[in-house]
Short mmCIF file of C-alpha atoms in Angstrom, two decimals:
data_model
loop_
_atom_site.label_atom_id
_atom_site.label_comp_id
_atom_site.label_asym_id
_atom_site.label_seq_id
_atom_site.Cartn_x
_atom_site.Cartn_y
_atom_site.Cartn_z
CA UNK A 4 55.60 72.45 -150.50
CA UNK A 5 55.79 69.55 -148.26
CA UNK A 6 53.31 68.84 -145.32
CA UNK A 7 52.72 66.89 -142.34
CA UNK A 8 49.50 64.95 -142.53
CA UNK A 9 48.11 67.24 -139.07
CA UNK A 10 49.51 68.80 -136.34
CA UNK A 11 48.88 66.06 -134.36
CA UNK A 12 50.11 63.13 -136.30
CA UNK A 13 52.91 65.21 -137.12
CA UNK A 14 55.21 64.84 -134.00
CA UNK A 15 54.80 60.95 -134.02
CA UNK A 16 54.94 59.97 -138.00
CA UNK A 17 56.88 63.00 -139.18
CA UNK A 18 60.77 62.79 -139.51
CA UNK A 19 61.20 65.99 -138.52
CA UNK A 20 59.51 67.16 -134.53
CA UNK A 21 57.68 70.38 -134.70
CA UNK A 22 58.45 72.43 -131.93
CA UNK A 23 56.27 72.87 -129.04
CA UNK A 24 54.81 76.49 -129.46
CA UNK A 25 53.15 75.39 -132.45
CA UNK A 26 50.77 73.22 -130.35
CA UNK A 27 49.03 76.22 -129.03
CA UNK A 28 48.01 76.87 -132.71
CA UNK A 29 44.40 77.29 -133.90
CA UNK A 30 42.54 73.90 -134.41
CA UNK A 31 41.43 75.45 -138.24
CA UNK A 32 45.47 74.82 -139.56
CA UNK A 33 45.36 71.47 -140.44
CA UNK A 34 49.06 70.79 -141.61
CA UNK A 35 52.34 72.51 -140.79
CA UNK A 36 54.81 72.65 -143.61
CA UNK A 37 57.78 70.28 -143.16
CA UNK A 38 60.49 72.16 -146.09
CA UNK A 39 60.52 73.74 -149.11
CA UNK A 40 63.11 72.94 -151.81
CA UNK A 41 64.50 75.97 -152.72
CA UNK A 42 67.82 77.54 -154.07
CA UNK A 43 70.61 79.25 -152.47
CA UNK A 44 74.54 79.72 -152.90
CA UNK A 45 76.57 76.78 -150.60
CA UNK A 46 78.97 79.80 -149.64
CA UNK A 47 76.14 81.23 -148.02
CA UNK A 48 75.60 78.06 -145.61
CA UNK A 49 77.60 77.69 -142.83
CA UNK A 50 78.85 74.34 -140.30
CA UNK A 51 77.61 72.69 -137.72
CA UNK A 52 80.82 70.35 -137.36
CA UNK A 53 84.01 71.24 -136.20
CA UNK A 54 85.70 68.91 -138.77
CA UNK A 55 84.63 66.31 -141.17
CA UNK A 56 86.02 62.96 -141.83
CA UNK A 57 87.78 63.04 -146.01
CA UNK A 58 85.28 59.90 -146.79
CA UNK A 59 81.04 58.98 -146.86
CA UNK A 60 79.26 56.38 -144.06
CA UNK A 61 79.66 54.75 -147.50
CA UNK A 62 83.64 55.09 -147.55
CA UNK A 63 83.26 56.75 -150.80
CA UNK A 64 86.34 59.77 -150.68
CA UNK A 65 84.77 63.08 -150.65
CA UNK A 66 87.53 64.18 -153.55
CA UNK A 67 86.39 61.72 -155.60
CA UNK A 68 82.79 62.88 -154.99
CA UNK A 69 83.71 66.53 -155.64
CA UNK A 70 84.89 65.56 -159.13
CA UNK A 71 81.98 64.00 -160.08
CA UNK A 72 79.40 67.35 -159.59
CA UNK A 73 78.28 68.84 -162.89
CA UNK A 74 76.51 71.65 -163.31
CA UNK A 75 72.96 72.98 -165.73
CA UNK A 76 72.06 75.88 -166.77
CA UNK A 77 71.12 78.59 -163.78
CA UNK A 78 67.59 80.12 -162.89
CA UNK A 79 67.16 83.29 -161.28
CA UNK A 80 70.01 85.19 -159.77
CA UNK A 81 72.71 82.13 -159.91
CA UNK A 82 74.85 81.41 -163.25
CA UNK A 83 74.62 77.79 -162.54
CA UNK A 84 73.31 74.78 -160.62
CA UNK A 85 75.33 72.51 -159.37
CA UNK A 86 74.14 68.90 -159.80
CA UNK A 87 75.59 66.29 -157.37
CA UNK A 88 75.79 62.49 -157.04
CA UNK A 89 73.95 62.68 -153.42
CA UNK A 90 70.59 64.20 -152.26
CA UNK A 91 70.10 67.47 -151.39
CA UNK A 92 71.22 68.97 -148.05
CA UNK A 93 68.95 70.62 -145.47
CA UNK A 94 69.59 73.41 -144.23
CA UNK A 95 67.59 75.81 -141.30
CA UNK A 96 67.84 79.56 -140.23
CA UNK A 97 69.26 80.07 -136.22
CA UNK A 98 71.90 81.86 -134.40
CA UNK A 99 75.52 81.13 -134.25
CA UNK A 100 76.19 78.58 -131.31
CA UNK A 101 79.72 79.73 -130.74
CA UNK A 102 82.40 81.82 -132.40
CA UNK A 103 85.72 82.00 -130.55
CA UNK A 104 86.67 85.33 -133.01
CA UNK A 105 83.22 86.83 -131.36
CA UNK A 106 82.92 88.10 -135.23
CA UNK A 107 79.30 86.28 -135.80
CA UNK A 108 78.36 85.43 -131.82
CA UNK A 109 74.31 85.09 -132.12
CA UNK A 110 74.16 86.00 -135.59
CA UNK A 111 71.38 84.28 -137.34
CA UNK A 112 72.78 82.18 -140.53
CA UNK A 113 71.63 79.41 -142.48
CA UNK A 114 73.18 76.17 -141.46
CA UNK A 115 73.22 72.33 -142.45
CA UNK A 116 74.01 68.98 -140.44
CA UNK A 117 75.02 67.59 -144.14
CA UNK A 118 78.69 68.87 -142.93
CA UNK A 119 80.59 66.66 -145.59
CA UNK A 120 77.90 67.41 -148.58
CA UNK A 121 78.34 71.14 -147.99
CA UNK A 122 81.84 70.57 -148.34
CA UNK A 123 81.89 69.19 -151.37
CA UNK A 124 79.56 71.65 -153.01
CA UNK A 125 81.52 74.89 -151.12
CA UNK A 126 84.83 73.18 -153.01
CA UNK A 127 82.85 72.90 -156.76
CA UNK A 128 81.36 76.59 -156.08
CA UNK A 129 84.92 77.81 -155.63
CA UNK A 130 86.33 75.97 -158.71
CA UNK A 131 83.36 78.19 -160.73
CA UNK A 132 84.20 81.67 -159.13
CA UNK A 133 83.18 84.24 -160.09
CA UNK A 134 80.73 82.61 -161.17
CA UNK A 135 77.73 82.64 -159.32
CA UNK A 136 76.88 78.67 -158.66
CA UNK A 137 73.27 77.78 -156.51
CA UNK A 138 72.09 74.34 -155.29
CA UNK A 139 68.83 73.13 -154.49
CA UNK A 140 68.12 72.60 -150.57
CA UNK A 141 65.46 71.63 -148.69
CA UNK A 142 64.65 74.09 -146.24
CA UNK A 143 63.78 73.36 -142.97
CA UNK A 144 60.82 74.90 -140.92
CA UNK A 145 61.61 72.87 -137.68
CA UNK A 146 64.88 71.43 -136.41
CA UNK A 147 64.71 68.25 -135.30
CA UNK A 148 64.75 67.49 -131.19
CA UNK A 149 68.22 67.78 -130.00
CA UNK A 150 69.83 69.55 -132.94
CA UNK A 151 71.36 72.52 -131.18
CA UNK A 152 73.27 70.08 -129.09
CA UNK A 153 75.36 68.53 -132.75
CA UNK A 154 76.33 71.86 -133.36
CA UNK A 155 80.47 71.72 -132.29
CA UNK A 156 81.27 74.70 -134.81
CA UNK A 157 83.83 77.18 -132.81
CA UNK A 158 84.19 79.19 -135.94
CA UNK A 159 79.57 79.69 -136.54
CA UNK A 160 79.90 77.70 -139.32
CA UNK A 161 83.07 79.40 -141.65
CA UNK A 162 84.99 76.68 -141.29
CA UNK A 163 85.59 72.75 -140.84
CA UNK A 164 88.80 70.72 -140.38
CA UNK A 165 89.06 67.97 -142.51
CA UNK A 166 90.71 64.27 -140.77
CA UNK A 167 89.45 61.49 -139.73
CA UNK A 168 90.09 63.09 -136.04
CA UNK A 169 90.43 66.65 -134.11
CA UNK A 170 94.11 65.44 -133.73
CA UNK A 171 95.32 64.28 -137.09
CA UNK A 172 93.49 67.35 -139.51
CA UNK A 173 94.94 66.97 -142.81
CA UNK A 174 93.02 70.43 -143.86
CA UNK A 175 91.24 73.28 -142.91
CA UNK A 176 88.39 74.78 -145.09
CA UNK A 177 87.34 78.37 -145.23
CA UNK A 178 85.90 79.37 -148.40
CA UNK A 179 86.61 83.10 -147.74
CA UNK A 180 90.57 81.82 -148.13
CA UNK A 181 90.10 79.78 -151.19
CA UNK A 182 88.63 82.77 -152.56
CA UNK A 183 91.47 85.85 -151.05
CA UNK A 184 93.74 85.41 -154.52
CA UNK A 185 91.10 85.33 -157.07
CA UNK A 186 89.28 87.56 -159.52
CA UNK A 187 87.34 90.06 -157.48
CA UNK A 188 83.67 89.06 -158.06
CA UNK A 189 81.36 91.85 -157.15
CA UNK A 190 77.98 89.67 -158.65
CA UNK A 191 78.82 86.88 -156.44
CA UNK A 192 79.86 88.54 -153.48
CA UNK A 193 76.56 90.43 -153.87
CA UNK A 194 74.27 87.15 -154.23
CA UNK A 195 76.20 85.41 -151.54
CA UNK A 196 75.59 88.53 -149.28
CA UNK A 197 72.29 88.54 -150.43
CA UNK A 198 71.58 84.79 -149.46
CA UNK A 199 72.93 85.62 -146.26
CA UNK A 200 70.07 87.91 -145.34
CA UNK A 201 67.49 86.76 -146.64
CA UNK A 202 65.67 85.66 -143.31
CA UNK A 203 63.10 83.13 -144.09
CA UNK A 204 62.86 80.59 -145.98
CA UNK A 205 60.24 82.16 -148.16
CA UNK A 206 62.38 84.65 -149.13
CA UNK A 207 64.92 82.09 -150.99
CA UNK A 208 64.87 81.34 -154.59
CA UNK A 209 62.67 78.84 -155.41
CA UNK A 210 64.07 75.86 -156.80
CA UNK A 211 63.35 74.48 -160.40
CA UNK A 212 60.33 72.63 -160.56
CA UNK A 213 60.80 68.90 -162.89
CA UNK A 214 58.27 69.06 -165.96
CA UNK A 215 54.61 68.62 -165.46
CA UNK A 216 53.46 65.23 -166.12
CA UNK A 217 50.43 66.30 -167.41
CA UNK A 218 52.46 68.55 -170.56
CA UNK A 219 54.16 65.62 -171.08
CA UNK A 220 51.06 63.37 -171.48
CA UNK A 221 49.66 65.14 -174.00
CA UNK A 222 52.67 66.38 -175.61
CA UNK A 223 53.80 64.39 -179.20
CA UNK A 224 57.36 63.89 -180.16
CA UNK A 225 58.15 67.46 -181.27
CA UNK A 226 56.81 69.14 -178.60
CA UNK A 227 58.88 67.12 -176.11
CA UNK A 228 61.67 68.60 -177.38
CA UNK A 229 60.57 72.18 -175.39
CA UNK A 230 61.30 71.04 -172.13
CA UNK A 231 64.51 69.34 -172.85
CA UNK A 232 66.29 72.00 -170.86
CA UNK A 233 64.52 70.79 -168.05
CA UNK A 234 66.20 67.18 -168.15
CA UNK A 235 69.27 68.50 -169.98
CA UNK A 236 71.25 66.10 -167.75
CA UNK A 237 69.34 63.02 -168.78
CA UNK A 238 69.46 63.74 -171.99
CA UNK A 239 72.84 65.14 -172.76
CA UNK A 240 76.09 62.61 -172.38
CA UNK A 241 78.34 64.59 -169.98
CA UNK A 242 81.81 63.30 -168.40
CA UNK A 243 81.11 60.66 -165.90
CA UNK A 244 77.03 60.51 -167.04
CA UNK A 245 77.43 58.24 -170.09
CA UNK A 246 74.72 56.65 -172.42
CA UNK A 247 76.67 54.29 -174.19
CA UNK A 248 76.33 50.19 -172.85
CA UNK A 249 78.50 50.52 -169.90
CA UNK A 250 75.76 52.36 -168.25
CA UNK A 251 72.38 50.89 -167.02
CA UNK A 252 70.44 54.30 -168.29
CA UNK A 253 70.84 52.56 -172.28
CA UNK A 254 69.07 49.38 -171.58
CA UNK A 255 65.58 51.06 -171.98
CA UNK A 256 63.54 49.49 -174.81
CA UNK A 257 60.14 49.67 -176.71
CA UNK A 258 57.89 47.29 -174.25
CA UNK A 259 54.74 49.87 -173.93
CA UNK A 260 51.73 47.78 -174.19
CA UNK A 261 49.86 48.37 -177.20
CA UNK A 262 47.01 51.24 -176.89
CA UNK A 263 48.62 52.60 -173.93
CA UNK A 264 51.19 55.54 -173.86
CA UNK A 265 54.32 54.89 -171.92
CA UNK A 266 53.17 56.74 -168.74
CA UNK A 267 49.89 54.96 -168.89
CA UNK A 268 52.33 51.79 -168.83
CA UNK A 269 54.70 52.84 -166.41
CA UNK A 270 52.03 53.73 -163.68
CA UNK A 271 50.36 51.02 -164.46
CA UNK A 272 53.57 48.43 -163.53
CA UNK A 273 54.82 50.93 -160.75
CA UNK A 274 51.99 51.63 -158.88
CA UNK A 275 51.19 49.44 -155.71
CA UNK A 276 53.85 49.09 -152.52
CA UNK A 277 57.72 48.11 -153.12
CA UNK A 278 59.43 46.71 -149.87
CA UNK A 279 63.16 47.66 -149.57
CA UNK A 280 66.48 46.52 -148.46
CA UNK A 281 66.00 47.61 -144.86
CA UNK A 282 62.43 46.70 -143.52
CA UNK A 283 61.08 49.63 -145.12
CA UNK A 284 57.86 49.60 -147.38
CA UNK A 285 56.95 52.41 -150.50
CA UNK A 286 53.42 53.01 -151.34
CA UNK A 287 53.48 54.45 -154.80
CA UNK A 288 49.74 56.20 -155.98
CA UNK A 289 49.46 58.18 -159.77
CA UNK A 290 49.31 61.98 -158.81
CA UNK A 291 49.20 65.25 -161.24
CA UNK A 292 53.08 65.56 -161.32
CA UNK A 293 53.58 61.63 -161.76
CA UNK A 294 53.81 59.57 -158.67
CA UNK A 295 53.63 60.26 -154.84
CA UNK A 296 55.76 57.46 -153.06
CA UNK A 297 55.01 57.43 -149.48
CA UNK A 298 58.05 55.55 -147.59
CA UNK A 299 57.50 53.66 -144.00
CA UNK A 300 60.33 52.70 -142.25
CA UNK A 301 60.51 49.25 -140.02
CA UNK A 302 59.82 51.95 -137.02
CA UNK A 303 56.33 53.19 -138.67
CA UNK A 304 57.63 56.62 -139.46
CA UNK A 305 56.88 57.73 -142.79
CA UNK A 306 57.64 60.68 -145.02
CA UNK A 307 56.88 61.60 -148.49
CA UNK A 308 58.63 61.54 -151.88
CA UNK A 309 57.65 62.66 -155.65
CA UNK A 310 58.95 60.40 -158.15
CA UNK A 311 58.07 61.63 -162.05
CA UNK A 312 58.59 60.27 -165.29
CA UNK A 313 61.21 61.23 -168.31
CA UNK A 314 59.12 59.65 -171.49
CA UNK A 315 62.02 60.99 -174.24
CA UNK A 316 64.43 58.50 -172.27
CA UNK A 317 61.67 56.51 -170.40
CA UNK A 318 63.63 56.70 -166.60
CA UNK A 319 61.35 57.50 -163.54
CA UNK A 320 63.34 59.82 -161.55
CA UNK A 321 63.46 60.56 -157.68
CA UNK A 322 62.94 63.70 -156.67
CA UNK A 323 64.27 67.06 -158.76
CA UNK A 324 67.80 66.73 -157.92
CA UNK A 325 68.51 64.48 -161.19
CA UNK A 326 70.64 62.17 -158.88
CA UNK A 327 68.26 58.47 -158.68
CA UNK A 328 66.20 57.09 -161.04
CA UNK A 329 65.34 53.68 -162.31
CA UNK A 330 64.13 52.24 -165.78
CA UNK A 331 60.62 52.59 -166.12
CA UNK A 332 61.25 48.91 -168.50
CA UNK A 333 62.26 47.70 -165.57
CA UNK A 334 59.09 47.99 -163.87
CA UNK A 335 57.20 46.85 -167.30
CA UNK A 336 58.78 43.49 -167.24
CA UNK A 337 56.48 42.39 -164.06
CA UNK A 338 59.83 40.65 -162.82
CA UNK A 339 58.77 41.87 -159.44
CA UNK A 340 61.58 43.77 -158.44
CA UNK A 341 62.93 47.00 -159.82
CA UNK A 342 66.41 49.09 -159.09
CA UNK A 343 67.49 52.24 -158.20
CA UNK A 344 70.82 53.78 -159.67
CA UNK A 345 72.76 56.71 -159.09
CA UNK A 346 73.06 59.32 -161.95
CA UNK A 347 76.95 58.59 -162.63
CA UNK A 348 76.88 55.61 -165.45
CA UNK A 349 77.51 53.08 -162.90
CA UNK A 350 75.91 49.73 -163.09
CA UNK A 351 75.85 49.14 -159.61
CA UNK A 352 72.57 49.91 -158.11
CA UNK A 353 71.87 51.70 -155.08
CA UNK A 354 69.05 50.04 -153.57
CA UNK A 355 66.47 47.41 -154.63
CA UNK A 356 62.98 47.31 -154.34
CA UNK A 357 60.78 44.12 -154.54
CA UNK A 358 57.09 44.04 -155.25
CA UNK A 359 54.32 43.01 -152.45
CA UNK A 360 51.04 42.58 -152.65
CA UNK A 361 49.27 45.69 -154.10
CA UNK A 362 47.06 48.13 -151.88
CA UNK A 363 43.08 47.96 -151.98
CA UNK A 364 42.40 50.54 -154.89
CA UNK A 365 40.33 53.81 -154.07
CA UNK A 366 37.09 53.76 -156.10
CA UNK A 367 37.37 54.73 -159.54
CA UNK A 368 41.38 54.62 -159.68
CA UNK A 369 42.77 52.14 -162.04
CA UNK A 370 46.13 52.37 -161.26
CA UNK A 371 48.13 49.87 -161.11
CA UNK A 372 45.00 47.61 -161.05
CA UNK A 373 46.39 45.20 -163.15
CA UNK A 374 49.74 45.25 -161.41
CA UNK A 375 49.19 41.95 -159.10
CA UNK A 376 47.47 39.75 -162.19
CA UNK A 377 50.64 40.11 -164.06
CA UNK A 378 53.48 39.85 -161.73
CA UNK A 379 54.63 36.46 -164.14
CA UNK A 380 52.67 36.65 -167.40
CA UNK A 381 55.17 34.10 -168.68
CA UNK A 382 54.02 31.65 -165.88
CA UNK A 383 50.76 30.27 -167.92
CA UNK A 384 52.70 30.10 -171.04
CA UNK A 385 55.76 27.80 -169.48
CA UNK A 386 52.55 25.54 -167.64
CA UNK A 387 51.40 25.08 -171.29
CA UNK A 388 54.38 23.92 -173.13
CA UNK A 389 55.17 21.55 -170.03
CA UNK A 390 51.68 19.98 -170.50
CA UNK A 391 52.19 19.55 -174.51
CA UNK A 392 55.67 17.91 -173.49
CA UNK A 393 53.58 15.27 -170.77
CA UNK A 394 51.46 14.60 -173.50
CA UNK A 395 53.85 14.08 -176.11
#
């Protein structure tokens, strides 16, 4: 469950703006819940977009994203979950805006503003029918200011042209067409209903949680092997998520300091703030689960991430979508800067971070204490051999 730090902060450091009616709550609620990650089918989450351009901000090609989307194992009601090469969508309960077919007018749906993600992941759950595919979400209990107004959906949400404009579509999406000449799948037809309805965001699936950090801590080598199905995708080669050298995830190595475990060493070297590509600073503090990372953009807003640690192949990954991580090694190696790739084999990273000067440490927390003091332990040793070579 993710929070706001108050009510009050909440509308001026929160990425998301709380609506109004919730000021006139009782001074005793101290936060106000921000989303949930939870799972639900993608058929059951409609458009806000009338169409979607066929490539990323990036100019990455949607097809060639949609190939890359694997799936694990399923929890709950769904048969799978879909794993994708971007972060998860959000997606918020409201009525339908507009529907020219008057089928859905004012029906309340769930809907996202992550038009071209959606796509991609309505297009993979189709591939899988009838079987029933989920996704994890973040679910939204505030839209933010203005949102109604990016909703240009004529259809509520069924459907999205695909072009790079209104005038030159290339495609029109409606999973309920993809779907007219296959198997009839009662199950998923059920579960999609079924997502449909359920009102609240509380009443969604929750999503998988990543393994506690505190089982792995104390766990040896045998017992790791227990919660394998909970990094199944870090740990199993699958097409287009290779371990072999042509993929950065290989190059971790034995560099645990001796007497410490390999968290103990990896919170030690990752603790303290990062500064990124953009202006925008990560605070990074030990917590039961592994690391909270607290990120501050150049405007001062800041929202919270959990990052957690994968000792079996020693990767600190972002989040529970199993999409970013970096080598904890990395991080060991005091070079001061660390990288961030995306979970596809590919060598180029997404974004760097760079070490600054580490945070005043709360009383009687050790992390990353020794961080600063070693930024270049082979500084004293190079000022030594260049004094025996003046000497000499």
């Amino acid at each position: 469950l993710k929070c706001a730090p108050t009510l009050a902060q909440a509308t001026h450091s929160s990425p998301h703006t709380l609506p109004s009616i919730h000021q006139s709550l009782p001074a005793q609620i101290r936060t106000m819940p921000l989303y949930e990650e939870k799972l639900i089918s993608p058929l059951a989450v409609r458009f806000t977009q009338e169409h979607i351009r066929p490539v990323f901000q990036s100019g990455r090609e949607l097809e060639c994203t949609i190939r890359e989307i694997k799936t694990k194992p399923g929890a709950g009601d769904y048969d799978v979950i879909l794993e994708a090469p971007f972060d998860a969508i959000e997606i918020i309960r409201w009525h339908a805006k507009r529907d020219e077919s008057g089928e859905d007018q004012d029906k309340r749906c769930w809907f996202t503003f992550d038009n071209r993600r959606l796509y991609c992941l309505q297009r993979a759950a189709v591939a899988l029918w009838p079987r029933r595919a989920g996704i994890v979400v973040q679910g939204l209990y505030a839209a933010t200011e203005g949102a109604h107004r990016k909703d240009s959906s004529t259809t509520a949400g069924r459907a999205v042209g695909v072009g790079h404009s209104l005038k030159s579509l290339t495609a029109w999406w409606d999973w309920r067409s993809e779907v007219a000449g296959k198997p009839a799948g009662e199950n998923i037809h059920s579960l999609i209903l079924l997502d449909e309805k359920r009102n609240s965001i509380e009443e969604l699936c929750d999503a998988p949680a990543p393994p506690s950090m505190l089982d792995l801590f104390f766990q040896n080598e045998g017992s790791l092997h227990k919660v394998e199905g909970l990094s199944q995708h870090a740990r199993t080669p699958t097409e287009g998520s290779t371990t072999d050298c042509s993929s950065p995830r290989s190059l971790a190595g034995s560099d645990v300091s001796p007497g410490q475990s390999a968290f103990a060493s990896a919170s030690d070297a990752l603790c303290g703030v990062w500064r990124g590509g953009h202006g925008e600073t990560y605070q990074v503090k030990a917590s039961a689960q592994g690391w909270d990372c607290v990120r501050t953009d150049s405007a001062g807003k800041t929202r919270k991430f959990d990052l957690w640690y994968d000792e079996k192949d020693d990767l600190v990954w972002w989040g529970s979508a199993w999409n970013l991580y970096m080598q904890a090694s990395e991080a060991r190696s005091q070079q001061g800067q660390v990288h961030w790739y995306n979970n596809d084999g590919s060598w180029k990273p997404r974004s760097t971070w760079r070490y600054a000067d580490a945070p005043a440490q709360e009383p009687g927390r050790s992390c990353g204490g020794s961080r600063a003091a070693a930024r270049n332990p082979r500084k004293p040793q190079q000022q030594q051999q260049q004094q025996q070579q003046q000497q000499q």
